[in-house]
CSV table of C-alpha atoms in Angstrom, one decimal:
chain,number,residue,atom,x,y,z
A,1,UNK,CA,15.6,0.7,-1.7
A,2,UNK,CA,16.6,-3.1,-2.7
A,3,UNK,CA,19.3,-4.7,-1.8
A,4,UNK,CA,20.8,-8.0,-1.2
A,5,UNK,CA,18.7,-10.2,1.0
A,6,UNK,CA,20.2,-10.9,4.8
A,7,UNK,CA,19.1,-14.4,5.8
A,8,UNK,CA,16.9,-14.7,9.0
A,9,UNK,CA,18.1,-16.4,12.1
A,10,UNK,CA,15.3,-18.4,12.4
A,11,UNK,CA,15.2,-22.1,14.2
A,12,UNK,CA,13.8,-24.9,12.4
A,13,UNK,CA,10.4,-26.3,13.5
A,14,UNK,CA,9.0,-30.0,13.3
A,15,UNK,CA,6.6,-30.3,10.0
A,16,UNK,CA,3.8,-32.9,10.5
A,17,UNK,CA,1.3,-34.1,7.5
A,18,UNK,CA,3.0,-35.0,4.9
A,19,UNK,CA,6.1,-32.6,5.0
A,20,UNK,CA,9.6,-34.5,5.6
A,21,UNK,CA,11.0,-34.2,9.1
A,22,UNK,CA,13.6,-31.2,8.6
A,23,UNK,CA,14.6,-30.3,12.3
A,24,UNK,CA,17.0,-31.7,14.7
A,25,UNK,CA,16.6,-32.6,18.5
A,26,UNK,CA,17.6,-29.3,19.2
A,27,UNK,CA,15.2,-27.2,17.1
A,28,UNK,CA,12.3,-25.8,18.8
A,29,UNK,CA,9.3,-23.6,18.4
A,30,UNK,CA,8.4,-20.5,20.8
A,31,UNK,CA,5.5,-21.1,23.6
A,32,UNK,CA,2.3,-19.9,22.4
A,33,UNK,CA,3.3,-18.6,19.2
A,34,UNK,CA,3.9,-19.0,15.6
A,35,UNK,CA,6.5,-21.8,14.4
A,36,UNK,CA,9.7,-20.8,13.0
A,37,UNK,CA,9.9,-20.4,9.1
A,38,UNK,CA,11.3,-23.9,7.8
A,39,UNK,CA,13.1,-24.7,4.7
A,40,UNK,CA,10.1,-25.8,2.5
A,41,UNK,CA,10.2,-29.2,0.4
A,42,UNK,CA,9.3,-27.8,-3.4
A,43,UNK,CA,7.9,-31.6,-3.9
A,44,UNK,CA,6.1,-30.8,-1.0
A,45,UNK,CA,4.9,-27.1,-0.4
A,46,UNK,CA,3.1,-25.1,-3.4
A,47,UNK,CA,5.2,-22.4,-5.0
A,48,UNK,CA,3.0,-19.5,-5.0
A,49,UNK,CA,4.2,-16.7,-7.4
A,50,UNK,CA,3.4,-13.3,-6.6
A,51,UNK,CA,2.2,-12.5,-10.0
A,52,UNK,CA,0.0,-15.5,-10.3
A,53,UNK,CA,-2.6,-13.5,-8.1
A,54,UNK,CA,-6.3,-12.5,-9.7
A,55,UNK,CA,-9.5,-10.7,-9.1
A,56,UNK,CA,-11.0,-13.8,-8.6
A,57,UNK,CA,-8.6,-15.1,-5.7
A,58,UNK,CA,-8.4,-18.6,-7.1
A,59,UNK,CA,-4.8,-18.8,-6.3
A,60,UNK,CA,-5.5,-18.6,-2.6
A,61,UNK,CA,-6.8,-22.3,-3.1
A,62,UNK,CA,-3.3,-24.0,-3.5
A,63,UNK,CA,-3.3,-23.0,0.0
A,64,UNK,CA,-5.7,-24.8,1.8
A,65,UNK,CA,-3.2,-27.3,2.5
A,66,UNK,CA,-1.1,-25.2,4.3
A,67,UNK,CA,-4.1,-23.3,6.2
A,68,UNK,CA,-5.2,-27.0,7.5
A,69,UNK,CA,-1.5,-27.2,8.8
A,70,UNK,CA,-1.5,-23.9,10.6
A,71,UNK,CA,-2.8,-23.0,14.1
A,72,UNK,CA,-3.4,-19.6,15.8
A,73,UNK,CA,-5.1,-16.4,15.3
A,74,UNK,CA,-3.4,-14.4,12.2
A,75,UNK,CA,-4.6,-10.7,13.3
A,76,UNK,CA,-4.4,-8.2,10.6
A,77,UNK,CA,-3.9,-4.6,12.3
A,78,UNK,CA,-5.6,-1.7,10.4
A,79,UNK,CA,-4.7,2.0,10.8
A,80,UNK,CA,-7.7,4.3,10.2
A,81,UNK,CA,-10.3,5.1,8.4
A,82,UNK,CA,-9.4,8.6,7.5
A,83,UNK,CA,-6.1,9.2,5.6
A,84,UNK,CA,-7.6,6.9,2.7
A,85,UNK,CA,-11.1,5.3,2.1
A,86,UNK,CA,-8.6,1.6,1.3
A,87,UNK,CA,-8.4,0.5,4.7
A,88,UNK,CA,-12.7,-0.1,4.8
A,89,UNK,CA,-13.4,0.4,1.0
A,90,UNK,CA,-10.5,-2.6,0.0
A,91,UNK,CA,-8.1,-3.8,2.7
A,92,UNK,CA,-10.5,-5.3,5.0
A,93,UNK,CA,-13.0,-7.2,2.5
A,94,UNK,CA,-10.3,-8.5,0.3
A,95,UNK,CA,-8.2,-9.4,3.0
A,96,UNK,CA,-10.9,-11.6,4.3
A,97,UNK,CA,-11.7,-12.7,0.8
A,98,UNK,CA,-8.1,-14.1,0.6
A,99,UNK,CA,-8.2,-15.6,4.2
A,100,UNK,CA,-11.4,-17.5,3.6
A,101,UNK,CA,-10.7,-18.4,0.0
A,102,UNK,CA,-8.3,-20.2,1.5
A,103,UNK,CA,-10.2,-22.0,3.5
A,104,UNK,CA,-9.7,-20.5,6.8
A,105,UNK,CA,-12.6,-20.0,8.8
A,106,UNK,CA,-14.3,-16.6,10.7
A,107,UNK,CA,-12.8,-17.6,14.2
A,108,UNK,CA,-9.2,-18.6,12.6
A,109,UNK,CA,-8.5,-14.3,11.7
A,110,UNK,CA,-9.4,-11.4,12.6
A,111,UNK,CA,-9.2,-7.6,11.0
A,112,UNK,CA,-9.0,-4.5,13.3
A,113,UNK,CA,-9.2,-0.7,12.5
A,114,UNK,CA,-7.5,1.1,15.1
A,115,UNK,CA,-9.7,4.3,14.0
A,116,UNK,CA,-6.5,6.5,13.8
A,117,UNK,CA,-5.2,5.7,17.7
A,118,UNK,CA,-2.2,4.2,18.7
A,119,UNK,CA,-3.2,3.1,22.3
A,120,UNK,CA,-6.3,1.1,20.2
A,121,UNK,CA,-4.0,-0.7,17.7
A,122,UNK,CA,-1.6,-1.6,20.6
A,123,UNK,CA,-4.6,-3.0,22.6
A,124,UNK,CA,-5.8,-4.6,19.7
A,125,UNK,CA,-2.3,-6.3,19.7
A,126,UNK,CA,-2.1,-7.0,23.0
A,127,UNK,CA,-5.7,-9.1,22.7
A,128,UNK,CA,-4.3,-10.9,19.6
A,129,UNK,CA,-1.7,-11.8,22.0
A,130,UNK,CA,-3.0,-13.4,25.1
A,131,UNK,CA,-5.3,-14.8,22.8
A,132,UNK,CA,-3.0,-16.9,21.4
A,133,UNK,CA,-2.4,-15.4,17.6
A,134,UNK,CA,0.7,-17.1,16.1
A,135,UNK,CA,0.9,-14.1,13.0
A,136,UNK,CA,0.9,-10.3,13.1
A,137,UNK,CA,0.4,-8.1,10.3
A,138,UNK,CA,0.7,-4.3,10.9
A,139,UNK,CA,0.1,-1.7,9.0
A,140,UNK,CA,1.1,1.1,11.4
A,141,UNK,CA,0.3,4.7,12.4
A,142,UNK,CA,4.0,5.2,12.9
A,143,UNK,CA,7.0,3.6,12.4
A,144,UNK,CA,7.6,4.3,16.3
A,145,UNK,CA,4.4,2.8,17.2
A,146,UNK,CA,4.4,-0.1,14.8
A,147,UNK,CA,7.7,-1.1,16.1
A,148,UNK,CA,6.9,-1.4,20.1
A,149,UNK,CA,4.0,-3.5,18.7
A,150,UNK,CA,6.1,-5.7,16.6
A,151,UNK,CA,8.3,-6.0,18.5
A,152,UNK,CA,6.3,-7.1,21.6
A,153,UNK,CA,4.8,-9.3,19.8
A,154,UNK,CA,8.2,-11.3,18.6
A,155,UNK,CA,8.9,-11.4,22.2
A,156,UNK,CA,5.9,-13.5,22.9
A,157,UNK,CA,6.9,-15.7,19.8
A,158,UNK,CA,4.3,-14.4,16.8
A,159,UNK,CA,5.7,-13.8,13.7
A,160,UNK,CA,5.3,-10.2,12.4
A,161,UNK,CA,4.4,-9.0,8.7
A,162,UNK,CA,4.6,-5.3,7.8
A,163,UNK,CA,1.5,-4.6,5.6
A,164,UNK,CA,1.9,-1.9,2.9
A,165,UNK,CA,3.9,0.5,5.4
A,166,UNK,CA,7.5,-0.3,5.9
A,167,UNK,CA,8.1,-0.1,10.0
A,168,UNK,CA,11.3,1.2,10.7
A,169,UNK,CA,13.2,0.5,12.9
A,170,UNK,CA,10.8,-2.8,13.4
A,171,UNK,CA,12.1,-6.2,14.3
A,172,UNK,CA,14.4,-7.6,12.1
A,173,UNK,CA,12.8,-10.8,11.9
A,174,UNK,CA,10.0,-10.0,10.3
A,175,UNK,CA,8.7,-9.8,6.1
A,176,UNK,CA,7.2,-6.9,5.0
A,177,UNK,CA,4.5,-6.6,2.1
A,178,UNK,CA,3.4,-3.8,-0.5
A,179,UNK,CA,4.0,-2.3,-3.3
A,180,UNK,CA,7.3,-0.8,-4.6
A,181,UNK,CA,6.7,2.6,-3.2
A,182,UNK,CA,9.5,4.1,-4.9
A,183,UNK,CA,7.9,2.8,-8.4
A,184,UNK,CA,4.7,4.3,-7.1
A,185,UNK,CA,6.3,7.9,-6.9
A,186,UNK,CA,8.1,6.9,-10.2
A,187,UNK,CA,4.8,6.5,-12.0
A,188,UNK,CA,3.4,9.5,-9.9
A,189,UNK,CA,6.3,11.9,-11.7
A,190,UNK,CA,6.0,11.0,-14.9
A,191,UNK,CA,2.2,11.2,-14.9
A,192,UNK,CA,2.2,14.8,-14.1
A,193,UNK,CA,5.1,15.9,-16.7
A,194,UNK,CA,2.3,13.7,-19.9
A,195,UNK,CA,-0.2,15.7,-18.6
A,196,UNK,CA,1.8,18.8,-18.7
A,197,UNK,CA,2.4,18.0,-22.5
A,198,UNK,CA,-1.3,16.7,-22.8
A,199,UNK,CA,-3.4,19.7,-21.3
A,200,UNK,CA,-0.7,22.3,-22.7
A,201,UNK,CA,0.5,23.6,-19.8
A,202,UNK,CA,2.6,26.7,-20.2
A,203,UNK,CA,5.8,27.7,-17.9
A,204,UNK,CA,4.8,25.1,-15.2
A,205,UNK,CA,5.4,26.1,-11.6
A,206,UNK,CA,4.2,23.1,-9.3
A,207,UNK,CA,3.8,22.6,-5.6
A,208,UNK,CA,5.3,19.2,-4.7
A,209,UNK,CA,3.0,18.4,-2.0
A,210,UNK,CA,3.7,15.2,0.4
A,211,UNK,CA,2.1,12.8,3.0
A,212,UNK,CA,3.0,12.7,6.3
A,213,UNK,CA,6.7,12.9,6.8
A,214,UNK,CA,6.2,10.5,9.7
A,215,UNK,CA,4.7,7.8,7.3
A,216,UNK,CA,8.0,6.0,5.7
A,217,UNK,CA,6.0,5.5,2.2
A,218,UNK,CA,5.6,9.1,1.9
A,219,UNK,CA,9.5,9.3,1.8
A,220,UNK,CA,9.2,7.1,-0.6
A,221,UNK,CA,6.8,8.2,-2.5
A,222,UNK,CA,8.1,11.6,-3.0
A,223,UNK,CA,11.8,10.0,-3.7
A,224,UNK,CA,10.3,8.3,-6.6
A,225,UNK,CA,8.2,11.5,-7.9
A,226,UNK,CA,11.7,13.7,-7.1
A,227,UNK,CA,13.8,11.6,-9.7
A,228,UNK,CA,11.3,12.4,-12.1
A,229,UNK,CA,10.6,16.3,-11.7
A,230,UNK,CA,14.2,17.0,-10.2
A,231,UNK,CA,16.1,17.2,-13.6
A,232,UNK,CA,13.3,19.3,-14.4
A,233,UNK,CA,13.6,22.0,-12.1
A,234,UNK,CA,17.3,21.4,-12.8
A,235,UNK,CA,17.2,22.5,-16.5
A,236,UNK,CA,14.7,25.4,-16.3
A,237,UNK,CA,11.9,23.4,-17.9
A,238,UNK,CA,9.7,23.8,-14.9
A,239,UNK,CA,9.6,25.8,-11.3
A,240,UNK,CA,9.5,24.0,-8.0
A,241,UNK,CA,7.2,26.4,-6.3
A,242,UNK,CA,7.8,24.9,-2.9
A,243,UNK,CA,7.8,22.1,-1.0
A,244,UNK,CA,5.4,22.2,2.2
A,245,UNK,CA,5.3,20.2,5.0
A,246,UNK,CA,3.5,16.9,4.9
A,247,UNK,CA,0.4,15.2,5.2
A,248,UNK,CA,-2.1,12.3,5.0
A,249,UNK,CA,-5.1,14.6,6.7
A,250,UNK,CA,-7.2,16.2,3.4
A,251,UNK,CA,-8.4,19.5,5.4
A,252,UNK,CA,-5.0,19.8,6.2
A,253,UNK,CA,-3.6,19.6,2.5
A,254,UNK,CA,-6.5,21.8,1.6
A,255,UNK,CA,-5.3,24.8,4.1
A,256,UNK,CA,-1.6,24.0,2.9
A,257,UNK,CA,-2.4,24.5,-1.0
A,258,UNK,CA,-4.5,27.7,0.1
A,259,UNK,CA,-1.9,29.4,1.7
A,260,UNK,CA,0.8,28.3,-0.8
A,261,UNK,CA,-1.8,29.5,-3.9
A,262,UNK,CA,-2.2,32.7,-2.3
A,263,UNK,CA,1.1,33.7,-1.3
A,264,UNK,CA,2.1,32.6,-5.2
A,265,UNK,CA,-0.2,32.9,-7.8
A,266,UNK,CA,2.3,31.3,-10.2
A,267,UNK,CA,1.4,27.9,-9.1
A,268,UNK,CA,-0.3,26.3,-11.9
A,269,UNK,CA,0.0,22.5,-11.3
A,270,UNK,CA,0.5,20.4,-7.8
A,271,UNK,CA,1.8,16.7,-6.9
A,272,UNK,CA,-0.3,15.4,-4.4
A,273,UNK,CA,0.5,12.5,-3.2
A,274,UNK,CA,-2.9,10.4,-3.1
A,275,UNK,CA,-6.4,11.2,-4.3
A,276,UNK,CA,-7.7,11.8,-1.1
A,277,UNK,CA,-5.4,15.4,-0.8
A,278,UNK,CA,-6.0,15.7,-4.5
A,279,UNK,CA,-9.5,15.7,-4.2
A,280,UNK,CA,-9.6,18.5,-1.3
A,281,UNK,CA,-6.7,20.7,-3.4
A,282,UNK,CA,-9.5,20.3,-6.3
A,283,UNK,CA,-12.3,21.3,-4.2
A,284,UNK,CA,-10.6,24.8,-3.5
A,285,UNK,CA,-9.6,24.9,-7.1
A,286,UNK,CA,-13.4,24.4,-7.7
A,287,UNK,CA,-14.2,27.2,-5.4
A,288,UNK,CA,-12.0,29.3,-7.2
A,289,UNK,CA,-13.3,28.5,-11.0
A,290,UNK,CA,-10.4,26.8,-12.0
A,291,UNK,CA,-11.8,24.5,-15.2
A,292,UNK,CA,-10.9,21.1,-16.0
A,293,UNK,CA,-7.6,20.2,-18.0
A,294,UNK,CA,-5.9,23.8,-17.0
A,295,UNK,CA,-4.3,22.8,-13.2
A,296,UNK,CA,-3.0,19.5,-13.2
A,297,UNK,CA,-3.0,17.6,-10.0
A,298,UNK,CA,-2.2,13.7,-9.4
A,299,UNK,CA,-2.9,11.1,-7.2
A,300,UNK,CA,-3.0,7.5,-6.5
A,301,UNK,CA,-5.1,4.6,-4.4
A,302,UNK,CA,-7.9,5.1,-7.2
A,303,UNK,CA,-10.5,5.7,-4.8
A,304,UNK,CA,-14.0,7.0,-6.3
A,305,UNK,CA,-13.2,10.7,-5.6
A,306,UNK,CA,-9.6,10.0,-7.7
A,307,UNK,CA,-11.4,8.4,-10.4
A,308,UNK,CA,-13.9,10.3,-11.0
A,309,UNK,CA,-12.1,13.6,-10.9
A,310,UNK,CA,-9.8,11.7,-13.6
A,311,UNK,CA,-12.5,11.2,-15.3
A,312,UNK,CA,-13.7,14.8,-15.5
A,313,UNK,CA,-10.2,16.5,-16.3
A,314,UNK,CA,-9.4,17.6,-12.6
A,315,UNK,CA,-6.8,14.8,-11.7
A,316,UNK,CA,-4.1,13.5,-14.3
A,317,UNK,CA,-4.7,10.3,-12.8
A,318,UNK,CA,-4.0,8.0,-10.3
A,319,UNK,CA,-1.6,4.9,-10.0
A,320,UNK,CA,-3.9,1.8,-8.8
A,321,UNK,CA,-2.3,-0.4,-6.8
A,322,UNK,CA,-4.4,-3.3,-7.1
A,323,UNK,CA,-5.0,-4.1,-3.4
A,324,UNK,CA,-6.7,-7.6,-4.1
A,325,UNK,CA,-2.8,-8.8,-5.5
A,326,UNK,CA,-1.3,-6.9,-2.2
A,327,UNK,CA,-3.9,-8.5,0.2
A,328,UNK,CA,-3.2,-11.7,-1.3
A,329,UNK,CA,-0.1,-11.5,-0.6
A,330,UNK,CA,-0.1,-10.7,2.7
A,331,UNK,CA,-2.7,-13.7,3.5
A,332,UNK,CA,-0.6,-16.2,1.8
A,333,UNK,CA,2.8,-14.7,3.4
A,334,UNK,CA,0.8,-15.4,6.7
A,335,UNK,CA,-0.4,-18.6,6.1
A,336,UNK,CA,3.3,-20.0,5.6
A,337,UNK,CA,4.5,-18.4,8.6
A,338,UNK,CA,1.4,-19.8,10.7
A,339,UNK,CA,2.3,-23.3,9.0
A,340,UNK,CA,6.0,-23.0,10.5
A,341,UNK,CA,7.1,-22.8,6.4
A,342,UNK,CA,9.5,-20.4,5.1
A,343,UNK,CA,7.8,-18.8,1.9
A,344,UNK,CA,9.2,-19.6,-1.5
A,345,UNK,CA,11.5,-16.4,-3.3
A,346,UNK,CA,8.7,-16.3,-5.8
A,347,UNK,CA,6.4,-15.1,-2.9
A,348,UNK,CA,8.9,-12.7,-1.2
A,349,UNK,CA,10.2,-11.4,-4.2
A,350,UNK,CA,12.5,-8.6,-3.0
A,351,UNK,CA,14.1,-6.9,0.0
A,352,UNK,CA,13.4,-3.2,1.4
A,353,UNK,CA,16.6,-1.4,3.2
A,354,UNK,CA,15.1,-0.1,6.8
A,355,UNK,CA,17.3,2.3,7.2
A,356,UNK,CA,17.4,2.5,11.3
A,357,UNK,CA,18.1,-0.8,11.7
A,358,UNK,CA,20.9,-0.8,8.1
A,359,UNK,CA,19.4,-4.3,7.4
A,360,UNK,CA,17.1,-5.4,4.4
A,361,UNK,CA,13.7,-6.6,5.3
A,362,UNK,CA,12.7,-9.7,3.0
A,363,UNK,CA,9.8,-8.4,1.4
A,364,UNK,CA,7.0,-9.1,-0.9
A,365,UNK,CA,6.5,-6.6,-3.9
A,366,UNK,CA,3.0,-6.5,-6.5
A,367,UNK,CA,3.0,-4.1,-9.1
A,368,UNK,CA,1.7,-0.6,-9.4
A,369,UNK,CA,-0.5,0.4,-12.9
A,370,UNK,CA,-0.6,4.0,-13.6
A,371,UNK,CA,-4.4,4.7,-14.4
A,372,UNK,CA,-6.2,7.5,-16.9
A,373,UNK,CA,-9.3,8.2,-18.4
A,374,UNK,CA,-7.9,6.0,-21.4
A,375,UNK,CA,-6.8,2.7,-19.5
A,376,UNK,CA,-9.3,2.8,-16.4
A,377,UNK,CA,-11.9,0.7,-18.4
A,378,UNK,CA,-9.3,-1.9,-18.4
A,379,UNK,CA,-8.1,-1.9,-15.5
A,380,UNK,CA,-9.9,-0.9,-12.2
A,381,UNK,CA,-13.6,-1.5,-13.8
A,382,UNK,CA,-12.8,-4.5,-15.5
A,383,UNK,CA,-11.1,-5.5,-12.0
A,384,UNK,CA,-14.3,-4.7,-10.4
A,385,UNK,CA,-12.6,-2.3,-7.8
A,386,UNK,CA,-15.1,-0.1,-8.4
A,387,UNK,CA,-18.7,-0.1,-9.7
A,388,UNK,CA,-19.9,1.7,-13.0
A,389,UNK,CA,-23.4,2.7,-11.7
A,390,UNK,CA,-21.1,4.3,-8.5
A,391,UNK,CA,-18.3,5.3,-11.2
A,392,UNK,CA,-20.3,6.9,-13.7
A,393,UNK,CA,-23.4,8.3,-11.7
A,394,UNK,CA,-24.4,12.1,-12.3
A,395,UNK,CA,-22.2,14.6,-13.9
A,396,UNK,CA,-19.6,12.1,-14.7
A,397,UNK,CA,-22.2,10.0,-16.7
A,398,UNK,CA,-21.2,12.0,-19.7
A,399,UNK,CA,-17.2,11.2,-19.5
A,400,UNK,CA,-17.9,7.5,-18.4
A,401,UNK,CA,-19.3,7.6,-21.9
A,402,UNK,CA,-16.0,9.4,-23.8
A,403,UNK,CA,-13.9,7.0,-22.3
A,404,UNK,CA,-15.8,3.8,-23.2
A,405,UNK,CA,-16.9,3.2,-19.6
A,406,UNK,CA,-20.5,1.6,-19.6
């Protein structure tokens, strides 16, 4: 997924404040838009390290400096509200936490949901536009989509940031942000084969279920989870009972797991993707009387429904990808790019091969936690991504209590 980082061809821009003068007389900056990434002065420019990011967002305020220096609109492009409860739940508050922690102000960003339509998000984009927005970040419906976005707006001289979904066949000049997706899957994988071991599951035959094959994280995703159950299958240990088409819709993943339940009655375990599709496959196993710690399923975002079904034996668990660090990440990729400053290596961290264009996207990586009933007190409660009185209210009061959740 990594590889070795191709340099931008980016021009060099004019730094005022306090920066040194870096460009020559025949460096420019495009009409309208975002500056060009500059070499940044270390004396100069704060360092900010991806894993230096907290719950409490303090890091964003090393980068007032840089906000003060910036102009334009950054406009952060939202997909829907559907596939996942993130996008309104987390992506949109912390993402304005960061901005403003910063200290931009209400009228310097803006965050749009495109409520699941491309023709929205692409008039959303072509507002940012004439509007004068200098940064971009996209988290797309569709790599095809994404990338006529994108790339319209390079044309008129903003600078583009991928956020959490990789864009093939994108722009080149562009960064992207998110986690390692192929770790994600990874921890995805290996979760299911301990809770094979841990609920005592005998002659396993699971459904490896996906998201949307149209989504490039969902390829990812299910590359990680592969390497993991693959050797598996290979030695006999367990069955792949199939491999279904795709999705991010949960009514959709329901009907799939139906049909695939009833036409084999072996299946006795599923890989679901994300904890939206787990929680509809464990809503038919529900209807069917299937009890806890018997059907393993997995997940991640560590949503409510995810955590709480972890909680009470239906879901393995779910890996948290702690979307403060990510949104962090993208607000202070974008306030370098909006300040004409090229961001320091320990802020883009990595590369990602987009594999229609065969070049490596400079990217920005946090760090996945895989999350049970034993470590969710220390990690998504005591990061305050989710409320105990929410966490813990009815029937799950009783295994908020086993697992030391108060």
């Amino acid at each position: 997924m990594t590889s070795s980082r191709k340099p931008f061809m980016l021009t060099a821009v004019f730094l005022t404040g306090a920066l040194a003068l870096t460009s020559c007389s025949s460096d420019s900056t495009a009409d309208g838009g975002a500056a060009s990434p500059a070499a940044s002065d270390s004396a100069m420019v704060p360092e900010i390290d991806v894993a230096a990011f907290t719950a409490d967002f303090s890091e964003m305020a090393k980068l007032t400096d840089i906000a003060a220096q910036g102009s334009g609109l950054i406009q952060v492009l939202l997909p829907d509200t559907t596939t996942s409860t993130r996008y309104v739940q987390y992506d949109a508050p912390y993402l304005t936490q960061a901005f403003e922690a910063a200290g931009l102000s209400a009228d310097q960003f803006k965050i749009d949901n495109a409520q699941g339509d491309v023709q929205t998000m692409q008039t959303q984009a072509d507002a940012a536009i004439a509007s004068g927005a200098s940064v971009l970040l996209v988290d797309p419906l569709d790599s095809g989509s994404g990338a006529a976005i994108e790339q319209k707006a390079v044309d008129a001289g903003l600078a583009v940031i991928d956020y959490d979904r990789l864009v093939l066949g994108g722009p080149q000049d562009r960064y992207y942000v998110s986690f390692d997706n192929v770790s994600v899957g990874e921890k995805i994988g290996q979760g299911m084969v301990e809770c094979v071991d841990a609920w005592g599951l005998a002659d396993p035959n699971l459904l490896v279920m996906a998201g949307d094959p149209k989504d490039n994280n969902a390829k990812l995703f299910k590359e990680g989870y592969m390497s993991v159950l693959d050797p598996k299958f290979t030695d006999g240990s367990y069955v792949n009972a199939g491999e279904p088409a795709g999705t991010w819709v949960p009514a959709d993943a329901a009907t799939t797991f139906e049909q695939q339940w009833t036409a084999d009655g072996k299946i006795n375990a599923v890989v679901t993707p994300n904890d939206d599709n787990a929680n509809a496959v464990i809503a038919v196993l529900k209807k069917n009387k299937i009890g806890a710690e018997t059907f393993p399923t997995t997940g991640q975002d560590a949503s409510l429904p995810g955590l709480q079904n972890i909680l009470t034996g239906f879901q393995c668990g779910t890996v948290y990808k702690p979307i403060y660090l990510e949104a962090q990440t993208a607000a202070a990729l974008a306030l370098y790019l909006r300040a004409g400053l090229e961001p320091p290596s320990t802020l883009v961290n990595a590369t990602t091969a987009d594999s229609e264009l065969g070049v490596d996207i400079p990217s920005a990586y946090a760090v996945p936690i895989w999350v049970t009933s034993e470590n969710m007190g220390e990690t998504v409660v005591a990061d305050g991504a989710v409320e105990v009185a929410e966490l813990c209210a009815g029937d799950v009061q009783d295994a908020c209590t086993e697992a030391g959740i108060s």
